[in-house]
Amino acid sequence: MQYALPSTLQLKPRGRRLTQILVFQLWCHIAVATQSDDEFYYGDFPEDFIWSSATSSYQIEGGWNASGKGVNIWDTFCHSYNGKVEGNATGDIACDSFNNWRQDVEMLKFLGVQFYRFSISWARIFPDGTNATINEAGIKYYSDLIDALIAANIKPFVTLYHWDLPQTLQDFGGWENETMIEYFNQYAIICFQRYGDRVKHWLTFNEPWVVAWQGYGEGSFAPGIVSPGVAVYKAGHTMIKAHAKAYHTYNDTFRASQKGVISITLNTDFKSPKNTSNPLDVAAGERCLQFSIGWFAHAIFKNGDYPEIMKEQVRSKSLAQGYNASRLPVFTEADQAYIKGTHDFFGLNTYTTQAVEHYVDPNSATNTPSYMDDQDRKESFDPSWPTSGASWLRMVPWGIRRLLNWLKNEYNDPEIFITENGISDRNATSVLLQDSWRVNFYNQYINNVLKAIRKDNVNVRAYTAWSLMDNFEWGRGYEEHYGLYYVDMSDPKRPRTAKDSAKWYKKMIADNGFKKNSSGAKINTGTLFNVIALSVIATLAASK
Ligand code: PNW
């Protein structure tokens, strides 16, 4: 028997029509609201918003054995010509910023950025990785750069470790060996001592995820160790502790006199459930975020320990694989207390979004243990997302806004410094200067950052374009380009030329946001369409 409403509550045909119209109106409102998220947002950034661009030592400096510099793991990796770097390229000369750094400062001045994020090459300061010998020529190189930046009113934003570990330390096991913690601390101390009078923004590590996974997991990056389920976690563990130690050193010894800030830069893609109405995919998306950025952020920004889901997954997989304990190392209570809260802001590098689905490999127990398998997921791209020069990078502008919101909620509304964002190409030289696809990328991504700030109240303080110039793109050598500036690698002088994206970024910075066309308010076509549709349907419905 069908359940019927009491007759007093039953809708008359006319009332039913009205309800249909109301439901349709509601749908239209939702459609407009969702659609307006995709719409361009005109407005400006907060007055004290920081614009920046970035590079890293090995990618731009060259001078690999100049003026007393020691050998680092990327020198060794490239010089082994092991086929892992496209075209057997090396960073021996790169953009030759060891000699051309004055030009780099001019480029930054042209852009009008307030900050320049660069990294220090550890082996240029400590040739054998330890404070046994200090290379004064190396100290001077960065000191001169810092002075020139300050003279140009550009604040130096310094990364201590952007992947170029001194080779001598790798010979002791690199980040698999916890003695690195003290070596890193000694290196950090000399940087604070020599530069901290002028440098007020520090990053300990750039993307420990990439170091751990690509360096010690799949081995595609230096030092090229292939241990996807064990060394990967050990390296991550050591870097978290090394970060915490350097933070405390700064806090206890240097902060009072130098009055700077220090933190870490973590990377992740946004992980979007492939099927948003499948709870398993939704859980898989969240799990992947915990495994990627939570791996490091949970300890530093939350409670000193790894995310619960990560501990559970790695432990149960490890036991099923015949280990008698988890492959994920354990933080003692003392470690946790020491690591928790070692941040002054949240440094974020992000480029893309992955679609995530729940997937358990049936052979998980017998396969080689792996950080990837530990996550029980498959990642892919929606085919509609535009490609780039990197297989891992698709342009998904709304992803950055979703990620910023996720970070806000997950880590108690931190101050977020976007320390890298950008897009690559593999185009021929002839079209590199007219990089309209890169302008489009920046336009849309930065607009989504603005929406995160203005509509969602995410506390984003800085945006950094990766990269200032085309450079040594790690495993892709010189074939992939991220620069706002083109660098002619065939010319020994390595001349730099501004691309269209550099000019666009300069204007955006000068405007501090997106100005409406001077002709006045732009009509929002999406809303207009919905309003017309709504009234047509309402009229039709009422006339029946
Ligand atoms: C970052 N991935 O690296 C680095 O910090 C830069 O040095 C680098 O040039 C830039 O992004 C572009 O690659 C990443 O495979 C390397 O997901 C690889 C990945 C992410 C970031």
Coordinates of C-alpha atoms and ligand atoms in Angstrom, one line a residue:
M1 CA 0.0 0.0 0.0
Q2 CA 1.3 3.4 -0.9
Y3 CA 1.7 5.8 1.9
A4 CA -0.5 8.9 1.3
L5 CA -0.2 12.3 3.0
P6 CA -3.3 13.4 4.9
S7 CA -5.5 15.3 2.4
T8 CA -4.9 18.6 4.1
L9 CA -1.2 18.3 3.5
Q10 CA -1.5 17.0 -0.1
L11 CA -0.4 19.4 -2.7
K12 CA -2.9 20.5 -5.3
P13 CA -1.6 20.1 -8.9
R14 CA -1.0 23.8 -8.9
G15 CA 1.0 23.6 -5.6
R16 CA 3.0 20.7 -7.0
R17 CA 4.0 22.8 -10.0
L18 CA 5.0 25.6 -7.5
T19 CA 7.1 23.1 -5.6
Q20 CA 8.7 21.9 -8.8
I21 CA 9.5 25.5 -9.7
L22 CA 11.0 26.1 -6.2
V23 CA 13.1 23.0 -6.4
F24 CA 14.3 24.1 -9.8
Q25 CA 15.1 27.5 -8.5
L26 CA 17.1 25.9 -5.7
W27 CA 19.0 23.8 -8.2
C28 CA 19.7 26.9 -10.2
H29 CA 21.1 28.7 -7.1
I30 CA 23.3 25.7 -6.4
A31 CA 24.4 25.7 -10.1
V32 CA 25.2 29.4 -9.9
A33 CA 27.1 29.0 -6.7
T34 CA 29.2 26.1 -8.0
Q35 CA 29.7 27.8 -11.3
S36 CA 30.8 31.0 -9.7
D37 CA 33.6 29.1 -8.1
D38 CA 35.0 28.5 -11.6
E39 CA 34.4 32.1 -12.6
F40 CA 37.2 34.6 -12.6
Y41 CA 37.4 36.7 -9.5
Y42 CA 38.3 40.3 -9.7
G43 CA 39.9 41.9 -6.7
D44 CA 43.2 42.5 -5.1
F45 CA 45.5 40.7 -2.6
P46 CA 46.0 42.0 0.9
E47 CA 48.3 45.0 1.0
D48 CA 51.2 43.2 2.6
F49 CA 50.9 40.1 0.4
I50 CA 54.4 38.8 -0.7
W51 CA 55.2 38.1 -4.3
S52 CA 58.3 36.0 -5.0
S53 CA 60.1 33.8 -7.5
A54 CA 62.4 30.9 -6.8
T55 CA 65.4 28.9 -7.9
S56 CA 67.7 26.4 -6.2
S57 CA 71.5 26.1 -6.1
Y58 CA 72.2 23.0 -8.1
Q59 CA 69.6 24.0 -10.7
I60 CA 71.1 27.3 -11.6
E61 CA 74.6 27.9 -10.1
G62 CA 77.0 25.8 -12.1
G63 CA 80.5 26.4 -10.8
W64 CA 80.4 22.8 -9.6
N65 CA 84.1 22.7 -8.6
A66 CA 84.7 26.5 -8.5
S67 CA 86.4 28.3 -5.7
G68 CA 86.8 25.4 -3.3
K69 CA 83.3 23.9 -3.6
G70 CA 83.1 20.2 -2.6
V71 CA 81.3 17.5 -4.6
N72 CA 77.6 16.9 -3.8
I73 CA 75.3 14.0 -4.6
W74 CA 73.9 15.7 -7.7
D75 CA 77.4 16.2 -9.1
T76 CA 78.0 12.5 -8.5
F77 CA 74.6 11.4 -9.8
C78 CA 75.0 13.4 -13.1
H79 CA 78.6 12.5 -13.6
S80 CA 77.8 8.8 -13.4
Y81 CA 75.8 9.3 -16.6
N82 CA 73.5 6.6 -15.3
G83 CA 70.7 7.3 -17.8
K84 CA 68.5 8.7 -15.1
V85 CA 69.1 12.3 -16.4
E86 CA 67.7 13.1 -19.8
G87 CA 70.4 13.8 -22.4
N88 CA 73.1 12.9 -19.7
A89 CA 72.8 16.6 -18.7
T90 CA 74.7 17.9 -15.7
G91 CA 74.5 21.0 -13.5
D92 CA 78.2 21.7 -14.1
I93 CA 77.4 25.0 -15.7
A94 CA 73.6 25.3 -15.6
C95 CA 72.6 29.0 -15.8
D96 CA 76.1 29.9 -14.5
S97 CA 74.5 31.9 -11.8
F98 CA 77.8 31.5 -9.9
N99 CA 79.0 34.2 -12.3
N100 CA 75.7 35.7 -13.5
W101 CA 74.0 36.3 -10.2
R102 CA 74.0 40.1 -10.8
Q103 CA 71.8 39.6 -13.8
D104 CA 69.5 37.4 -11.7
V105 CA 69.0 40.3 -9.3
E106 CA 68.2 42.6 -12.3
M107 CA 65.6 40.1 -13.4
L108 CA 64.0 40.1 -10.0
K109 CA 64.0 43.9 -10.0
F110 CA 62.2 43.9 -13.4
L111 CA 59.6 41.6 -12.0
G112 CA 59.1 43.7 -8.9
V113 CA 59.0 40.8 -6.5
Q114 CA 59.4 41.5 -2.8
F115 CA 61.2 38.2 -2.1
Y116 CA 63.7 35.9 -3.9
R117 CA 63.7 32.3 -2.8
F118 CA 67.1 30.6 -3.5
S119 CA 69.0 27.8 -1.8
I120 CA 72.5 27.5 -0.4
S121 CA 74.8 24.7 -1.7
W122 CA 76.0 23.0 1.4
A123 CA 79.2 21.7 -0.2
R124 CA 80.1 25.3 -1.3
I125 CA 80.2 26.3 2.3
F126 CA 81.5 23.0 3.9
P127 CA 83.3 21.2 1.1
D128 CA 83.4 17.9 3.0
G129 CA 80.0 18.5 4.6
T130 CA 81.4 19.2 8.1
N131 CA 82.5 22.3 9.8
A132 CA 86.1 21.0 9.7
T133 CA 86.7 23.4 6.8
I134 CA 84.8 26.5 6.0
N135 CA 85.1 27.7 2.4
E136 CA 85.2 31.5 2.7
A137 CA 84.8 31.9 -1.0
G138 CA 81.5 30.0 -0.9
I139 CA 80.4 32.1 2.1
K140 CA 81.2 35.2 0.2
Y141 CA 79.2 34.2 -2.9
Y142 CA 75.9 34.1 -1.0
S143 CA 76.9 37.1 1.1
D144 CA 77.3 39.2 -2.0
L145 CA 74.0 38.0 -3.5
I146 CA 72.2 38.8 -0.2
D147 CA 73.7 42.3 -0.1
A148 CA 72.7 42.9 -3.7
L149 CA 69.1 41.7 -3.0
I150 CA 68.8 43.9 0.0
A151 CA 70.2 46.9 -1.9
A152 CA 67.4 46.2 -4.5
N153 CA 64.8 46.1 -1.7
I154 CA 64.2 42.3 -2.3
K155 CA 64.2 40.1 0.8
P156 CA 66.3 36.9 0.7
F157 CA 64.2 33.8 1.4
V158 CA 66.8 31.1 2.0
T159 CA 66.4 27.3 1.7
L160 CA 69.1 25.5 3.5
Y161 CA 68.6 22.1 1.8
H162 CA 67.3 21.9 -1.8
W163 CA 68.6 18.3 -2.4
D164 CA 72.4 18.8 -2.9
L165 CA 73.9 16.8 0.0
P166 CA 77.7 16.9 0.2
Q167 CA 78.9 13.6 -1.2
T168 CA 81.1 12.8 1.9
L169 CA 78.0 12.7 4.0
Q170 CA 76.2 10.4 1.5
D171 CA 79.2 8.1 1.9
F172 CA 78.0 7.7 5.5
G173 CA 74.5 6.8 4.4
G174 CA 73.0 10.2 3.9
W175 CA 69.5 10.7 5.3
E176 CA 69.4 7.0 6.3
N177 CA 71.9 7.8 9.0
E178 CA 70.8 9.9 11.9
T179 CA 74.2 11.4 12.4
M180 CA 73.1 13.7 9.5
I181 CA 71.0 15.5 12.1
E182 CA 74.0 17.0 13.8
Y183 CA 75.8 17.7 10.5
F184 CA 72.8 19.5 9.2
N185 CA 72.6 21.5 12.4
Q186 CA 76.3 22.5 12.1
Y187 CA 75.6 23.7 8.6
A188 CA 72.5 25.6 9.6
I189 CA 74.5 27.3 12.4
I190 CA 77.1 28.7 10.1
C191 CA 74.3 30.0 7.8
F192 CA 72.5 31.7 10.7
Q193 CA 75.8 33.1 11.9
R194 CA 77.0 34.4 8.6
Y195 CA 73.8 35.5 7.0
G196 CA 71.2 35.8 9.7
D197 CA 71.9 39.5 10.2
R198 CA 70.4 40.0 6.8
V199 CA 68.3 36.9 6.1
K200 CA 65.0 36.9 8.1
H201 CA 63.2 34.1 6.3
W202 CA 64.5 30.5 6.4
L203 CA 63.4 27.1 5.1
T204 CA 65.2 24.1 6.5
F205 CA 64.2 21.5 3.8
N206 CA 62.7 21.8 0.4
E207 CA 60.2 18.9 -0.2
P208 CA 61.5 16.1 2.0
W209 CA 58.9 14.0 0.1
V210 CA 60.8 14.2 -3.1
V211 CA 64.1 13.5 -1.4
A212 CA 62.7 10.5 0.4
W213 CA 60.6 9.0 -2.4
Q214 CA 62.6 9.9 -5.5
G215 CA 66.1 9.8 -3.8
Y216 CA 65.6 6.7 -1.5
G217 CA 62.4 5.1 -2.7
E218 CA 62.3 4.8 -6.5
G219 CA 65.8 6.1 -6.9
S220 CA 65.1 8.4 -9.9
F221 CA 66.9 11.3 -8.1
A222 CA 70.2 11.5 -6.3
P223 CA 71.5 9.5 -4.4
G224 CA 69.6 7.0 -6.5
I225 CA 68.8 4.4 -3.8
V226 CA 66.0 2.0 -4.6
S227 CA 64.3 1.0 -1.4
P228 CA 60.6 1.9 -1.9
G229 CA 59.3 0.5 1.3
V230 CA 62.1 0.9 3.8
A231 CA 64.8 3.5 3.2
V232 CA 62.1 5.9 2.0
Y233 CA 60.6 6.1 5.5
K234 CA 64.0 6.1 7.2
A235 CA 65.1 9.1 5.1
G236 CA 61.9 10.9 5.9
H237 CA 62.3 10.2 9.6
T238 CA 65.8 11.6 9.7
M239 CA 64.8 14.8 7.8
I240 CA 62.0 15.5 10.2
K241 CA 64.3 15.2 13.1
A242 CA 67.0 17.3 11.4
H243 CA 64.4 20.0 10.6
A244 CA 63.3 20.1 14.3
K245 CA 66.9 20.4 15.5
A246 CA 67.7 23.3 13.2
Y247 CA 64.4 25.0 14.2
H248 CA 65.3 24.7 17.9
T249 CA 68.8 26.0 17.2
Y250 CA 67.4 29.0 15.5
N251 CA 64.8 29.5 18.2
D252 CA 67.2 29.1 21.2
T253 CA 70.3 30.8 19.9
F254 CA 69.5 33.2 17.0
R255 CA 65.9 34.3 17.1
A256 CA 66.1 36.8 19.9
S257 CA 68.9 38.8 18.1
Q258 CA 68.0 38.1 14.5
K259 CA 64.2 38.2 14.7
G260 CA 63.6 36.1 11.7
V261 CA 61.2 33.2 10.9
I262 CA 62.0 29.6 10.0
S263 CA 60.0 26.7 8.7
I264 CA 59.9 23.9 6.2
T265 CA 58.5 23.6 2.7
L266 CA 56.4 20.6 2.0
N267 CA 54.9 19.5 -1.4
T268 CA 51.7 17.8 -2.4
D269 CA 49.3 17.6 -5.2
F270 CA 45.7 18.0 -4.3
K271 CA 44.1 14.5 -4.1
S272 CA 40.6 14.5 -5.4
P273 CA 38.4 11.4 -5.1
K274 CA 37.8 10.0 -8.5
N275 CA 34.2 9.2 -7.8
T276 CA 33.0 11.8 -5.3
S277 CA 29.9 9.8 -4.4
N278 CA 31.9 6.7 -3.6
P279 CA 32.9 6.8 0.1
L280 CA 35.9 4.5 -0.5
D281 CA 37.3 7.0 -3.0
V282 CA 36.6 9.9 -0.7
A283 CA 38.5 8.0 2.1
A284 CA 41.3 7.2 -0.4
G285 CA 41.7 10.9 -1.3
E286 CA 42.1 11.8 2.3
R287 CA 44.4 8.9 3.0
C288 CA 46.7 10.0 0.1
L289 CA 46.9 13.6 1.5
Q290 CA 47.9 12.2 4.8
F291 CA 50.5 10.0 3.1
S292 CA 51.9 12.8 1.0
I293 CA 51.9 16.0 3.0
G294 CA 50.7 14.6 6.3
W295 CA 53.8 12.3 6.4
F296 CA 55.8 15.5 7.4
A297 CA 53.2 18.0 8.3
H298 CA 51.4 15.9 10.9
A299 CA 54.4 15.7 13.1
I300 CA 55.6 19.3 12.7
F301 CA 52.2 21.1 12.6
K302 CA 50.1 18.7 14.7
N303 CA 51.3 16.3 17.4
G304 CA 54.9 15.3 16.7
D305 CA 53.9 12.0 15.2
Y306 CA 52.8 10.5 11.9
P307 CA 49.2 10.5 10.9
E308 CA 47.2 7.6 12.5
I309 CA 46.1 6.2 9.1
M310 CA 49.7 6.1 7.9
K311 CA 50.9 4.3 11.0
E312 CA 48.0 1.8 10.7
Q313 CA 48.5 1.1 7.0
V314 CA 52.3 0.7 7.0
R315 CA 52.1 -1.5 10.1
S316 CA 49.4 -3.9 8.8
K317 CA 51.1 -4.1 5.4
S318 CA 54.5 -4.7 7.1
L319 CA 53.2 -7.5 9.3
A320 CA 51.4 -9.1 6.3
Q321 CA 54.7 -9.0 4.4
G322 CA 56.5 -10.9 7.2
Y323 CA 58.2 -8.0 9.0
N324 CA 58.0 -8.2 12.8
A325 CA 57.4 -4.5 13.1
S326 CA 56.3 -1.6 11.0
R327 CA 58.6 -0.3 8.2
L328 CA 57.6 3.2 9.4
P329 CA 60.1 4.2 12.1
V330 CA 58.7 5.3 15.5
F331 CA 59.0 8.6 17.2
T332 CA 59.6 8.4 20.9
E333 CA 57.6 10.6 23.2
A334 CA 60.7 12.8 23.6
D335 CA 61.0 13.0 19.8
Q336 CA 57.3 14.0 19.5
A337 CA 57.6 16.8 22.1
Y338 CA 60.7 18.0 20.3
I339 CA 59.2 18.0 16.8
K340 CA 55.7 19.3 17.5
G341 CA 55.4 23.0 16.7
T342 CA 58.7 23.5 15.0
H343 CA 57.3 26.0 12.4
D344 CA 56.7 29.7 12.0
F345 CA 54.6 29.3 8.9
F346 CA 53.5 26.6 6.4
G347 CA 55.7 26.5 3.3
L348 CA 53.8 24.9 0.4
N349 CA 54.9 23.8 -3.0
T350 CA 52.1 22.6 -5.2
Y351 CA 51.6 22.2 -8.9
T352 CA 48.7 19.8 -9.8
T353 CA 45.8 17.5 -8.7
Q354 CA 45.4 13.7 -8.9
A355 CA 42.2 11.8 -9.1
V356 CA 42.3 9.1 -6.5
E357 CA 40.4 5.8 -6.3
H358 CA 40.5 3.1 -3.6
Y359 CA 42.5 0.1 -4.8
V360 CA 44.0 -2.8 -2.9
D361 CA 46.6 -4.7 -4.8
P362 CA 45.8 -8.4 -4.3
N363 CA 49.5 -9.3 -4.4
S364 CA 50.4 -6.7 -1.8
A365 CA 51.7 -9.2 0.7
T366 CA 54.2 -10.7 -1.8
N367 CA 55.1 -7.6 -3.9
T368 CA 58.2 -5.6 -3.0
P369 CA 57.0 -3.4 -0.1
S370 CA 56.4 0.1 -1.2
Y371 CA 55.3 3.5 0.1
M372 CA 53.0 3.5 -3.0
D373 CA 51.4 0.2 -2.2
D374 CA 51.1 1.1 1.4
Q375 CA 48.4 3.7 0.4
D376 CA 45.9 1.3 -1.2
R377 CA 45.0 3.6 -4.0
K378 CA 45.4 4.3 -7.7
E379 CA 46.0 7.8 -9.0
S380 CA 45.2 9.2 -12.4
F381 CA 44.4 12.4 -14.2
D382 CA 41.0 13.3 -15.6
P383 CA 41.7 13.3 -19.4
S384 CA 40.2 16.7 -19.7
W385 CA 42.9 18.3 -17.6
P386 CA 45.4 20.1 -19.8
T387 CA 48.9 18.5 -20.0
S388 CA 52.3 20.2 -19.5
G389 CA 55.9 19.3 -20.1
A390 CA 55.9 17.0 -17.1
S391 CA 54.1 13.7 -17.1
W392 CA 53.1 14.3 -13.4
L393 CA 51.8 17.9 -14.0
R394 CA 48.3 18.7 -15.3
M395 CA 46.8 22.1 -15.0
V396 CA 43.9 21.9 -12.5
P397 CA 43.4 25.5 -11.2
W398 CA 40.6 24.7 -8.7
G399 CA 42.9 22.1 -7.0
I400 CA 45.1 24.7 -5.4
R401 CA 42.1 26.4 -3.8
R402 CA 40.8 23.0 -2.5
L403 CA 44.3 22.2 -1.2
L404 CA 44.6 25.5 0.6
N405 CA 41.2 25.0 2.2
W406 CA 42.3 21.5 3.3
L407 CA 45.5 22.8 4.9
K408 CA 43.5 25.5 6.7
N409 CA 41.2 22.9 8.2
E410 CA 43.8 20.3 8.9
Y411 CA 46.5 22.4 10.4
N412 CA 44.6 24.9 12.4
D413 CA 44.6 27.8 10.0
P414 CA 48.3 28.3 9.5
E415 CA 50.0 31.2 7.7
I416 CA 50.7 29.7 4.3
F417 CA 53.6 30.7 2.2
I418 CA 53.3 29.3 -1.3
T419 CA 57.0 28.7 -2.0
E420 CA 56.6 27.1 -5.5
N421 CA 53.9 26.9 -8.2
G422 CA 54.4 26.9 -11.9
I423 CA 54.2 24.9 -15.1
S424 CA 56.6 23.4 -17.6
D425 CA 56.8 22.9 -21.3
R426 CA 59.1 20.9 -23.6
N427 CA 58.8 23.3 -26.5
A428 CA 61.3 24.3 -29.1
T429 CA 63.2 27.5 -28.5
S430 CA 61.3 29.4 -31.2
V431 CA 58.1 29.5 -29.3
L432 CA 59.4 29.7 -25.7
L433 CA 59.2 33.4 -25.4
Q434 CA 55.5 33.6 -26.3
D435 CA 54.4 31.3 -23.5
S436 CA 50.7 32.0 -23.5
W437 CA 49.9 28.6 -21.9
R438 CA 52.1 29.6 -18.9
V439 CA 50.4 33.0 -18.6
N440 CA 47.1 31.1 -18.6
F441 CA 48.3 28.8 -15.9
Y442 CA 49.5 31.6 -13.6
N443 CA 46.4 33.7 -14.3
Q444 CA 44.1 30.8 -13.3
Y445 CA 46.1 29.4 -10.4
I446 CA 46.8 32.8 -8.8
N447 CA 43.1 33.7 -9.2
N448 CA 42.2 30.6 -7.2
V449 CA 44.7 31.6 -4.5
L450 CA 42.9 35.0 -4.4
K451 CA 39.6 33.2 -4.0
A452 CA 41.0 31.1 -1.2
I453 CA 42.0 34.3 0.5
R454 CA 38.9 36.5 -0.2
K455 CA 36.1 33.9 -0.3
D456 CA 37.4 31.2 2.0
N457 CA 39.5 33.2 4.5
V458 CA 42.6 31.0 4.0
N459 CA 45.6 32.8 5.5
V460 CA 47.9 32.8 2.4
R461 CA 50.7 35.3 2.9
A462 CA 52.9 34.7 -0.1
Y463 CA 53.0 33.4 -3.7
T464 CA 56.2 32.2 -5.4
A465 CA 56.5 31.5 -9.1
W466 CA 58.7 28.5 -10.0
S467 CA 61.0 29.4 -11.6
L468 CA 62.8 32.7 -12.2
M469 CA 64.4 31.1 -15.2
D470 CA 64.8 27.9 -17.2
N471 CA 67.3 25.7 -15.4
F472 CA 68.5 22.2 -14.8
E473 CA 65.2 20.4 -14.2
W474 CA 66.6 17.4 -12.4
G475 CA 65.9 14.1 -14.2
R476 CA 64.6 16.0 -17.2
G477 CA 67.9 17.9 -17.7
Y478 CA 67.4 21.0 -19.9
E479 CA 64.5 19.5 -21.9
E480 CA 61.8 20.8 -19.6
H481 CA 61.4 24.5 -18.9
Y482 CA 59.7 26.3 -16.0
G483 CA 61.2 29.7 -16.3
L484 CA 59.7 33.2 -16.5
Y485 CA 63.0 33.9 -18.2
Y486 CA 64.4 31.9 -21.1
V487 CA 68.0 31.0 -20.8
D488 CA 70.0 30.2 -23.9
M489 CA 71.9 27.1 -22.8
S490 CA 73.9 26.9 -26.1
D491 CA 75.5 30.3 -25.4
P492 CA 78.5 30.2 -23.0
K493 CA 77.2 33.5 -21.5
R494 CA 73.8 31.9 -20.7
P495 CA 71.9 35.1 -21.7
R496 CA 68.4 35.4 -20.1
T497 CA 65.4 36.8 -21.9
A498 CA 62.0 37.7 -20.4
K499 CA 59.1 35.5 -21.6
D500 CA 55.6 36.9 -21.9
S501 CA 54.9 35.2 -18.6
A502 CA 57.6 37.4 -16.9
K503 CA 55.9 40.5 -18.3
W504 CA 52.5 39.3 -17.2
Y505 CA 53.7 38.4 -13.7
K506 CA 55.3 41.9 -13.4
K507 CA 52.0 43.5 -14.2
M508 CA 50.1 41.3 -11.8
I509 CA 52.5 42.1 -9.0
A510 CA 52.2 45.9 -9.8
D511 CA 48.4 45.6 -9.7
N512 CA 48.6 43.3 -6.6
G513 CA 45.7 41.4 -8.1
F514 CA 43.2 41.4 -10.9
K515 CA 41.7 44.6 -11.9
K516 CA 38.4 44.7 -13.8
N517 CA 38.5 46.1 -17.3
S518 CA 38.4 49.9 -17.2
S519 CA 35.2 49.7 -19.2
G520 CA 33.4 48.8 -16.0
A521 CA 31.9 45.7 -14.3
K522 CA 32.0 42.6 -16.4
I523 CA 28.7 40.8 -16.9
N524 CA 28.8 37.4 -15.3
T525 CA 27.6 35.4 -18.2
G526 CA 27.0 32.2 -16.2
T527 CA 24.7 34.0 -13.7
L528 CA 23.0 35.8 -16.6
F529 CA 22.3 32.5 -18.3
N530 CA 20.8 31.0 -15.2
V531 CA 18.6 34.0 -14.5
I532 CA 17.2 34.0 -18.0
A533 CA 16.6 30.2 -17.9
L534 CA 14.9 30.5 -14.6
S535 CA 12.4 33.2 -15.7
V536 CA 11.7 31.4 -19.0
I537 CA 10.9 28.2 -17.2
A538 CA 9.0 29.9 -14.4
T539 CA 6.8 31.7 -17.0
L540 CA 6.2 28.5 -18.9
A541 CA 5.3 26.6 -15.8
A542 CA 2.9 29.3 -14.6
S543 CA 1.2 29.5 -17.9
K544 CA 0.2 25.8 -18.0
Ligands
PNW1 C1 59.9 20.7 -7.3 N1 56.8 15.2 -8.6 O1 60.2 19.4 -7.5 C2 61.3 21.3 -6.9 O2 61.3 21.9 -5.6 C3 62.0 22.1 -7.9 O3 63.4 22.0 -7.7 C4 61.6 21.6 -9.3 O4 62.3 22.2 -10.3 C5 60.1 21.8 -9.5 O5 59.3 21.3 -8.4 C6 59.6 21.3 -10.8 O6 59.8 19.9 -10.9 C7 59.3 18.4 -7.8 O7 57.2 14.3 -9.3 C8 59.7 17.4 -8.5 O8 55.6 15.2 -8.1 C9 58.9 16.3 -8.8 C10 57.6 16.3 -8.3 C11 57.2 17.4 -7.6 C12 58.0 18.4 -7.3

